[in-house]
PDB file of C-alpha atoms in Angstrom:
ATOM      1  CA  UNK Q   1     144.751  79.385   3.942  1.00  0.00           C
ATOM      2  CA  UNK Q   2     147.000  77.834   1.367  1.00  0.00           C
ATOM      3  CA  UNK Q   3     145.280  74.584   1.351  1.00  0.00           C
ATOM      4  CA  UNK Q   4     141.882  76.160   1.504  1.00  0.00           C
ATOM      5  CA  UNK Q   5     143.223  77.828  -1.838  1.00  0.00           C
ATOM      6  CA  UNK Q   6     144.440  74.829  -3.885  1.00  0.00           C
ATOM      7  CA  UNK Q   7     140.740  72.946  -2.591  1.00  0.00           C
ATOM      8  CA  UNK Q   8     139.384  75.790  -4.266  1.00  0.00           C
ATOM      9  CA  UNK Q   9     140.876  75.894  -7.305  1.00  0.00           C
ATOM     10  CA  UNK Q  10     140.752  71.861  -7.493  1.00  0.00           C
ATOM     11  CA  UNK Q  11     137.250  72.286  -7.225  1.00  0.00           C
ATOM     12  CA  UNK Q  12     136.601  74.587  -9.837  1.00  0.00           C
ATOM     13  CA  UNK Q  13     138.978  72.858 -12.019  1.00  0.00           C
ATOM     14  CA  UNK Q  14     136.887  70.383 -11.748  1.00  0.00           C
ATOM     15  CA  UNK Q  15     134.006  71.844 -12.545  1.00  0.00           C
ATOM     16  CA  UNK Q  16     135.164  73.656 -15.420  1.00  0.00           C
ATOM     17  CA  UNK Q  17     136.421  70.344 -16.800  1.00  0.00           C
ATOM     18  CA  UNK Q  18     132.252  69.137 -17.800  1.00  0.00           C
ATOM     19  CA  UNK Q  19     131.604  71.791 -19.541  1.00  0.00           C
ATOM     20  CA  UNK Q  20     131.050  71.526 -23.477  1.00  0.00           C
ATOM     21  CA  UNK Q  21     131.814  73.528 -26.344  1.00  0.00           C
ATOM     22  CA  UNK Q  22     129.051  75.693 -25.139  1.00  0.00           C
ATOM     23  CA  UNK Q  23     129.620  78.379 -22.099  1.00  0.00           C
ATOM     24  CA  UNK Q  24     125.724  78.554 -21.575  1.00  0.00           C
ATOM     25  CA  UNK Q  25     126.215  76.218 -18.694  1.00  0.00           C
ATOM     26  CA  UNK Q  26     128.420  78.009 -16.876  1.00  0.00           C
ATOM     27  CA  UNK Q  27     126.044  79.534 -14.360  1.00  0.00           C
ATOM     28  CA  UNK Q  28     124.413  75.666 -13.418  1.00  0.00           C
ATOM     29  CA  UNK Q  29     127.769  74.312 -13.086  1.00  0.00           C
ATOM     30  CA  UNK Q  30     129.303  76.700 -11.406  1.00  0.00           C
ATOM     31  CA  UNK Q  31     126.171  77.477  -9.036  1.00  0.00           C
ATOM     32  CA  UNK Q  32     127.383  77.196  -5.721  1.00  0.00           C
ATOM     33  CA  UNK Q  33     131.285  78.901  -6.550  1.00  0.00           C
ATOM     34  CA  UNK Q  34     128.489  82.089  -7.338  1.00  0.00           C
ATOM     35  CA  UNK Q  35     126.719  81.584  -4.522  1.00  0.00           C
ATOM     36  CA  UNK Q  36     129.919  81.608  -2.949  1.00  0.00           C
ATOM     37  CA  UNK Q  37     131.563  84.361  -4.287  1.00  0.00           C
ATOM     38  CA  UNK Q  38     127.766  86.683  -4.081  1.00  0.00           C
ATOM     39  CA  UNK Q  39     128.532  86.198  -0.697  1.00  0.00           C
ATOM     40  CA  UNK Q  40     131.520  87.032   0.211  1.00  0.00           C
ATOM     41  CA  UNK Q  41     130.811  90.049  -1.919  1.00  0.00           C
ATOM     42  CA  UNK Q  42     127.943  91.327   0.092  1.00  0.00           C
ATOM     43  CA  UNK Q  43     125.639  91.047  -3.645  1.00  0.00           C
ATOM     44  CA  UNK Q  44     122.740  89.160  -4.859  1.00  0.00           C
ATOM     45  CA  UNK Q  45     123.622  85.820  -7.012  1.00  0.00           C
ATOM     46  CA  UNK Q  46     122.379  88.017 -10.089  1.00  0.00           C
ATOM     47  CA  UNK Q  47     124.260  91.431  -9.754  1.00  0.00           C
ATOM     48  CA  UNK Q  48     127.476  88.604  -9.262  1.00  0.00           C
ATOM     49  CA  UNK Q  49     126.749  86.674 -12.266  1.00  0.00           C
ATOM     50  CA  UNK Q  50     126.227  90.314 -13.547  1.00  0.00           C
ATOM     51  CA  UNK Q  51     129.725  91.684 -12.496  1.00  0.00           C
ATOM     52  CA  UNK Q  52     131.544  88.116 -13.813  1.00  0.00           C
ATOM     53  CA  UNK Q  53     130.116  88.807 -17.254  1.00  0.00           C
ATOM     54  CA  UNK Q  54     131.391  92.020 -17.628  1.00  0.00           C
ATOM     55  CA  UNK Q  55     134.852  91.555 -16.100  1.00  0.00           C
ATOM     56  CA  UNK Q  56     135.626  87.718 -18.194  1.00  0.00           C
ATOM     57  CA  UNK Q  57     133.115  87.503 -20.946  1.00  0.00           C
ATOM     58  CA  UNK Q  58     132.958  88.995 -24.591  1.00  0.00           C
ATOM     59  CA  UNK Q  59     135.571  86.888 -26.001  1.00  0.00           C
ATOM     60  CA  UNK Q  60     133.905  85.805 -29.551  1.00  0.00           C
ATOM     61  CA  UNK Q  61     135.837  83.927 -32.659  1.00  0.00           C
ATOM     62  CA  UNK Q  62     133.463  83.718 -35.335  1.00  0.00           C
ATOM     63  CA  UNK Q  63     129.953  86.087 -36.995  1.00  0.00           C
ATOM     64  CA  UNK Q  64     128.093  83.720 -35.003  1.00  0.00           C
ATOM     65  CA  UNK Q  65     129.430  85.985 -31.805  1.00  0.00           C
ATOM     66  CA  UNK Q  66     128.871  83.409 -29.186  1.00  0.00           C
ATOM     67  CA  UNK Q  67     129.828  84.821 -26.256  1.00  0.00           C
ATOM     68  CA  UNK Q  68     133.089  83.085 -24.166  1.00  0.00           C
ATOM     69  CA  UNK Q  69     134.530  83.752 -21.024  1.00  0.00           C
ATOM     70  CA  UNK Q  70     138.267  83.780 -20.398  1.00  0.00           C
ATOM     71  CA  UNK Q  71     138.667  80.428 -18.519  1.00  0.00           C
ATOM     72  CA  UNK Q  72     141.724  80.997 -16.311  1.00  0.00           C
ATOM     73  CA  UNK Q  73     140.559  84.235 -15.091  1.00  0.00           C
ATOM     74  CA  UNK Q  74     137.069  82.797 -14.406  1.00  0.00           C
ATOM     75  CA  UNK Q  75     138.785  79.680 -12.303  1.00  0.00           C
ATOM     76  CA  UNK Q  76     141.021  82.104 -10.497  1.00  0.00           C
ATOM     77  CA  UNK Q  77     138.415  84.441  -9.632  1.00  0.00           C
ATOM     78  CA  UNK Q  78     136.360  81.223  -8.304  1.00  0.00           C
ATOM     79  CA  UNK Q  79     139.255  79.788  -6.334  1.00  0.00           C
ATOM     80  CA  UNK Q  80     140.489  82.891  -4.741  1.00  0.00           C
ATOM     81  CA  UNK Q  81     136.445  84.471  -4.494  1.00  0.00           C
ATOM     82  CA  UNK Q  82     137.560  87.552  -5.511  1.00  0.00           C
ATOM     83  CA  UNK Q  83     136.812  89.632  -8.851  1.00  0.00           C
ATOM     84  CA  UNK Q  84     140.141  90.980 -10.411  1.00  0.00           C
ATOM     85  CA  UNK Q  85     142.569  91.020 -13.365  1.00  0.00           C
ATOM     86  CA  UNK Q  86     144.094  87.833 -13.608  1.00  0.00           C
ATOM     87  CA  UNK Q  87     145.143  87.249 -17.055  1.00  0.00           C
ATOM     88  CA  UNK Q  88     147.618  90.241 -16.724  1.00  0.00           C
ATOM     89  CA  UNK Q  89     149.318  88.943 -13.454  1.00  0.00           C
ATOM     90  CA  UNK Q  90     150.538  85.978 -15.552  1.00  0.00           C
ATOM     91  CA  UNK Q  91     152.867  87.379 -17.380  1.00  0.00           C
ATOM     92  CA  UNK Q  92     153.670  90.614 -18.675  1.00  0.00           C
ATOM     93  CA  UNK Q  93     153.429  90.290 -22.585  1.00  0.00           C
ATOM     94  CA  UNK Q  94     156.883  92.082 -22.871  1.00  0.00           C
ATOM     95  CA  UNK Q  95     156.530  91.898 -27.076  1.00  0.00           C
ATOM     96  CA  UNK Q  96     153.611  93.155 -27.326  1.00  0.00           C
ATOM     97  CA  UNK Q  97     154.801  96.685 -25.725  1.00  0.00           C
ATOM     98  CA  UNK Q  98     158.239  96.629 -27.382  1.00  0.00           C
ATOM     99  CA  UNK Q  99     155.792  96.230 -30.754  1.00  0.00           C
ATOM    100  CA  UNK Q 100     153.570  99.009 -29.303  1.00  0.00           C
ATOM    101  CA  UNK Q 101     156.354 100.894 -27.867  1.00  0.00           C
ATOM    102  CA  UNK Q 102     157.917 100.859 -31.695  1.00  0.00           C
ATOM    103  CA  UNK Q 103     154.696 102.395 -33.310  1.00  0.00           C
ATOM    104  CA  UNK Q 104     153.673 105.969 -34.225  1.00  0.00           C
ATOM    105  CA  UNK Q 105     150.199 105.485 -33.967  1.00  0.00           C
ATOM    106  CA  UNK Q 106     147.722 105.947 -30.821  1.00  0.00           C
ATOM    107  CA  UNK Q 107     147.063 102.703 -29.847  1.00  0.00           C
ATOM    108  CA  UNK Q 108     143.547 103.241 -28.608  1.00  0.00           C
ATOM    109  CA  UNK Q 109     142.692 104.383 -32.203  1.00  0.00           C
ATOM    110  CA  UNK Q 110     142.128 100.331 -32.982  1.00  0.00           C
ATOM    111  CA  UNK Q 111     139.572 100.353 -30.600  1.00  0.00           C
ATOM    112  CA  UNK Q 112     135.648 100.206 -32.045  1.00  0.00           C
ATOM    113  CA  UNK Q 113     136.328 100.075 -35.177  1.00  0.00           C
ATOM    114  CA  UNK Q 114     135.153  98.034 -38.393  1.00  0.00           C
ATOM    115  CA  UNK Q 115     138.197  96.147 -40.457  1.00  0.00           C
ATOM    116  CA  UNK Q 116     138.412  93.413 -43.238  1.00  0.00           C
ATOM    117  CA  UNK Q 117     139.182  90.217 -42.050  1.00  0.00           C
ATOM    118  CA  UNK Q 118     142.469  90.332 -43.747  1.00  0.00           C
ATOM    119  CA  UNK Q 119     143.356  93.175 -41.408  1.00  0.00           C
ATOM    120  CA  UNK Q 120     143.478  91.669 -38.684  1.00  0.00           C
ATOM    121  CA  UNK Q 121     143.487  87.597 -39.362  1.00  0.00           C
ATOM    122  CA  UNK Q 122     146.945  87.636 -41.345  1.00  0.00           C
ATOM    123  CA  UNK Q 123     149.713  87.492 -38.256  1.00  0.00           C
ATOM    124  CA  UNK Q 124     152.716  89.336 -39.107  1.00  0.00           C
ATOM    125  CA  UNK Q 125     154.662  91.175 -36.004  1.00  0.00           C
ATOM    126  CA  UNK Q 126     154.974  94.449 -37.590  1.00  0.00           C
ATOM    127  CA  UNK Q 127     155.325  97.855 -35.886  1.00  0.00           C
ATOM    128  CA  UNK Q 128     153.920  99.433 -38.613  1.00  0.00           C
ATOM    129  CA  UNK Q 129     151.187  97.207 -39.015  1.00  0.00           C
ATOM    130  CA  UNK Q 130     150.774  95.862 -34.805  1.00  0.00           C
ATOM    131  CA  UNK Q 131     146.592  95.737 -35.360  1.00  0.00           C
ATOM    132  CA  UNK Q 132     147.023  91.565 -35.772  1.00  0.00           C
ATOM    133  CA  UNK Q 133     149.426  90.881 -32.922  1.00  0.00           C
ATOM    134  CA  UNK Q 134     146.950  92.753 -30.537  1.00  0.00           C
ATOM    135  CA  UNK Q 135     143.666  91.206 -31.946  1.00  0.00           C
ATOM    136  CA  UNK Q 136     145.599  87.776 -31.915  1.00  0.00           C
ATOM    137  CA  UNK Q 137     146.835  88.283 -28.185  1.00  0.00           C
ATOM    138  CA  UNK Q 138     143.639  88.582 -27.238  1.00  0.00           C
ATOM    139  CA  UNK Q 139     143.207  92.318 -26.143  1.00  0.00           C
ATOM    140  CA  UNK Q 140     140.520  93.303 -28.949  1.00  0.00           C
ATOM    141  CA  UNK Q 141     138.014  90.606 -29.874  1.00  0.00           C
ATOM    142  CA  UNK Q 142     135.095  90.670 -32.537  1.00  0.00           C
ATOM    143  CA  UNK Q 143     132.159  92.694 -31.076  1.00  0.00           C
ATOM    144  CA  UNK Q 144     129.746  93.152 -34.023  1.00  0.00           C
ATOM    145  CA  UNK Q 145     129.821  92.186 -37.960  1.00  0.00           C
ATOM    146  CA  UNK Q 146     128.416  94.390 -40.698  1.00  0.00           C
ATOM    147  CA  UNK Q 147     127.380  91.493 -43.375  1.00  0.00           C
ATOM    148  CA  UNK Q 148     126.179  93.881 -46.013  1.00  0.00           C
ATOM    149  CA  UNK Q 149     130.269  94.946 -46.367  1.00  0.00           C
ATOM    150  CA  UNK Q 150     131.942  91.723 -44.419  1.00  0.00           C
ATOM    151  CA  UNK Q 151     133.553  94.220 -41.963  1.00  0.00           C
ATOM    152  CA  UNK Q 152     134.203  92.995 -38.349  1.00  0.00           C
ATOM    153  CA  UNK Q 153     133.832  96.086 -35.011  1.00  0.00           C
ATOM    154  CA  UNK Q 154     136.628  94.908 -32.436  1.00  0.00           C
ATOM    155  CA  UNK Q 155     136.890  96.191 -29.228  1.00  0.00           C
ATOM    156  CA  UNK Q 156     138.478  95.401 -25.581  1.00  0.00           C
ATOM    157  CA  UNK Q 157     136.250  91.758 -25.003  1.00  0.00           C
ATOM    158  CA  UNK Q 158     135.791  92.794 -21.299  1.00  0.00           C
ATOM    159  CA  UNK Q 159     136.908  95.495 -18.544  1.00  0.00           C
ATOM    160  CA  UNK Q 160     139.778  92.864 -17.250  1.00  0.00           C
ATOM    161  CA  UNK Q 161     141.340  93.317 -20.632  1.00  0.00           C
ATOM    162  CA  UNK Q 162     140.758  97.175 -21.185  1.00  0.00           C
ATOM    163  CA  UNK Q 163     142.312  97.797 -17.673  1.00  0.00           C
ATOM    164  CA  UNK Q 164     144.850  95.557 -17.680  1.00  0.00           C
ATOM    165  CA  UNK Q 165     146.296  97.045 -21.380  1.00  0.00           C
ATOM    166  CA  UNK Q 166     145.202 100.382 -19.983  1.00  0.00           C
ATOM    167  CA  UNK Q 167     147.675  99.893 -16.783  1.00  0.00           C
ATOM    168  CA  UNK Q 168     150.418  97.971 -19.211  1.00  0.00           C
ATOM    169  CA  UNK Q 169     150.585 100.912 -21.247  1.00  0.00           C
ATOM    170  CA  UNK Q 170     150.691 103.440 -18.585  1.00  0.00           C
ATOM    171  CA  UNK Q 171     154.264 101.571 -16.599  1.00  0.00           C
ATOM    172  CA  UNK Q 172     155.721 100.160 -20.054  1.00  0.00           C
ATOM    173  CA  UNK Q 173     154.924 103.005 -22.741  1.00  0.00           C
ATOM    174  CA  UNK Q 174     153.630 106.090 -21.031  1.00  0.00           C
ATOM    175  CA  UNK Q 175     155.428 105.935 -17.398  1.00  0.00           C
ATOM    176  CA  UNK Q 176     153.889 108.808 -16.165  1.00  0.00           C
ATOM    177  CA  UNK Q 177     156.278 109.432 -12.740  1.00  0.00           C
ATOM    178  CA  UNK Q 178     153.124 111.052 -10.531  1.00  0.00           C
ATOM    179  CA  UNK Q 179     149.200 110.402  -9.788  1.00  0.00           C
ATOM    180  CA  UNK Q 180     149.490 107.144 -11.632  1.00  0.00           C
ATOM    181  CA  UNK Q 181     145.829 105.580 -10.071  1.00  0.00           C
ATOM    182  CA  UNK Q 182     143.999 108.799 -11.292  1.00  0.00           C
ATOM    183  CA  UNK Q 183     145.449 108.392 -14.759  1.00  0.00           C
ATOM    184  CA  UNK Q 184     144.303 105.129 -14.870  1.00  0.00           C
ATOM    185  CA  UNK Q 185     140.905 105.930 -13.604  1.00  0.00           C
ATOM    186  CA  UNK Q 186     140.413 108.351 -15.908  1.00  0.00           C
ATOM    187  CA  UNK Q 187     141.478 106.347 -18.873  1.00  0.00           C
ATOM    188  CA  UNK Q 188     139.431 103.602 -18.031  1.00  0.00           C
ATOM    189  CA  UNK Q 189     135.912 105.894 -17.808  1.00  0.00           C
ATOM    190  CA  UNK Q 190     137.063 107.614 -20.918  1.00  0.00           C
ATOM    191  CA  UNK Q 191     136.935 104.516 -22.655  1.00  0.00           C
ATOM    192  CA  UNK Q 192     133.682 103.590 -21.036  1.00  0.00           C
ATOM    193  CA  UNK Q 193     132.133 106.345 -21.678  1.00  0.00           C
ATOM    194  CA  UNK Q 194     133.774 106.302 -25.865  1.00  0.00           C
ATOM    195  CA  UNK Q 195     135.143 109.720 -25.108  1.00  0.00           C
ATOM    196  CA  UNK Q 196     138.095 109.223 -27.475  1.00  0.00           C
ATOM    197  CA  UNK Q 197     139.142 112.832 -27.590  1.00  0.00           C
ATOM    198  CA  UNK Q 198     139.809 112.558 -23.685  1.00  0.00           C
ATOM    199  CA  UNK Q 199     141.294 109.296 -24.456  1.00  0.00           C
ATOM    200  CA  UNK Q 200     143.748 111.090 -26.752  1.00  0.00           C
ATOM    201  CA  UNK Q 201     144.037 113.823 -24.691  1.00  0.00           C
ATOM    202  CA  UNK Q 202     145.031 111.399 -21.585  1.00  0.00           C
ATOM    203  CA  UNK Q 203     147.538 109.620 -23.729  1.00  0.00           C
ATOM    204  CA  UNK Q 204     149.283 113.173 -24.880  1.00  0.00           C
ATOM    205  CA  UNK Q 205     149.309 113.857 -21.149  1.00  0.00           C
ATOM    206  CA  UNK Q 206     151.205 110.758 -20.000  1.00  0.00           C
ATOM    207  CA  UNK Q 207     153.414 110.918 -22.573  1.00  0.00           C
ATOM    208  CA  UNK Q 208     154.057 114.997 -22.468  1.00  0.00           C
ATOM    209  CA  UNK Q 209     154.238 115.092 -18.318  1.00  0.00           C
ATOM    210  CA  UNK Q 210     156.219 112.209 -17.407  1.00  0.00           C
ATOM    211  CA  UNK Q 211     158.788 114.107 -16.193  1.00  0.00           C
ATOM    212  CA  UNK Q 212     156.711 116.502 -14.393  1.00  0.00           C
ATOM    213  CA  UNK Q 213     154.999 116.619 -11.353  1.00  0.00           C
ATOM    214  CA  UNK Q 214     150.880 117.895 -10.609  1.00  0.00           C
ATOM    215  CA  UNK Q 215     147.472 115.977 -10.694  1.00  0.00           C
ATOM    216  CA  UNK Q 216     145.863 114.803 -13.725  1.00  0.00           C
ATOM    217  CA  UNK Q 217     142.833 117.198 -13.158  1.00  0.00           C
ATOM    218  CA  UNK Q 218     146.056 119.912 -13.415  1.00  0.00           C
ATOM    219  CA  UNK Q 219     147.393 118.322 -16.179  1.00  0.00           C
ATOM    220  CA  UNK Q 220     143.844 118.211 -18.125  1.00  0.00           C
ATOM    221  CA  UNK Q 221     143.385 122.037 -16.801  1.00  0.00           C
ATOM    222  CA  UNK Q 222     145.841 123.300 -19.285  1.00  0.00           C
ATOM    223  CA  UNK Q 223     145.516 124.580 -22.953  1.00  0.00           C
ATOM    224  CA  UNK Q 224     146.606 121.822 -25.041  1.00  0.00           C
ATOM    225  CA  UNK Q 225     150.018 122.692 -27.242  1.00  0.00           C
TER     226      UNK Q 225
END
C-alpha cells in the first residue's frame, strides 16, 4: 500500500510539473488521476472535477482573479484518491492562533468584506491589526474587486480553508470540551449559508460553554445574555 502511495504521488508530481503559469490545463493533464479518483468515489468525471474545484480552487493574487488551485492539496488528494483537508495536516500554524488568540475582535468579521489594498498588503504581525497575517497565510484570498473605489471582497478561497480555520479555531481558541463535530458542522453551514449572526452566535457559544456540558442545538436553545 505504501509503495502504491509514493507511485501515486510520483505520478502526479509529475504531472503537475508541465503545467504553465496557467491552471486551465489542469483537467487534460490530470485526466486519468480524475478518472481515477470519480471512481473510486462512486461520481461522474464532472460532479469530481466539480467537488475538486470547490474544495482547492479560489486562490486569486491579482484584479485579473484568475482562478488557482492549492497545489499540494490537489497532488495529495490525487495520490491518496481521496478529497480532504490537506494543507492543515501539515502543520499547525501555531502563530497565527497565538496572533488570533491575542485579539478582541471576532475573527469571522474579516470574512466578505471590501478593504484597501493597504489593509491587507502591508505585513505587520499585529494583534491589533491580524487582517494581513491571515490574508498573507493564505486563509482569505481576493474574491471580487470594486474598480469604481479600488476596494478588494476577501473571503475563505475554498471549503478546505474555511474548515480547516473553522476546526483550528474551535481546539486552539474556542476549545469547546463537548459535541465538538456538531459545532463544527454548524459553523461551517453558517458560513455557507452567510448567516453571520449564527456565526457570532456559534462563536459566543464556544467561547461561553467550554466548561459546560449539553448539545449545541441546547446551547443555541437558550436566550442569549
Amino acid at each position: 500500500m505504501h509503495l502504491r502511495w509514493q507511485s501515486r504521488w510520483r505520478r502526479c508530481k509529475s504531472q503537475f510539473s508541465t503545467l504553465k503559469s496557467q491552471f486551465s490545463e489542469l483537467y487534460t493533464v490530470f485526466a486519468d488521476s480524475i478518472a481515477e479518483l470519480a471512481e473510486v468515489m462512486a461520481s461522474t468525471v464532472e460532479q469530481t472535477k466539480a467537488e475538486l474545484k470547490g474544495h482547492y480552487d479560489g486562490y486569486h493574487f491579482s484584479k485579473k482573479l484568475t482562478d488557482i488551485y492549492n497545489p499540494f492539496s490537489l497532488l495529495k488528494c490525487f495520490a491518496k484518491n481521496d478529497i480532504n483537508d490537506y494543507w492543515f495536516a501539515s502543520g499547525t500554524p501555531s502563530f497565527l492562533m497565538r496572533l488570533l488568540s491575542k485579539c478582541s475582535e471576532d475573527v469571522m468579521q474579516y470574512t466578505g468584506r471590501y478593504y484597501d489594498e493597504d489593509t491587507f498588503i502591508n505585513f505587520k504581525a499585529d494583534s491589533a491589526r491580524p487582517l494581513p497575517m491571515i490574508y498573507q497565510s493564505g486563509y482569505l484570498t481576493i474574491k471580487a474587486v470594486n474598480r469604481r473605489f479600488n476596494t478588494y471582497l476577501l473571503d475563505f478561497p475554498n471549503r478546505e480553508v474555511r474548515e480547516g480555520l473553522t476546526t483550528l479555531l474551535a481546539s486552539n481558541y474556542l476549545q469547546p470540551k463537548t459535541d465538538t463535530k456538531s459545532w463544527l458542522v454548524d459553523m461551517v453551514e453558517a458560513l455557507e449559508a452567510g448567516n453571520l449572526d449564527l456565526v457570532r452566535r456559534l462563536f459566543l457559544i464556544g467561547a461561553s460553554f467550554s466548561s459546560k456540558t449539553g448539545t449545541v442545538e441546547e446551547w443555541l436553545s437558550e436566550e442569549p445574555a
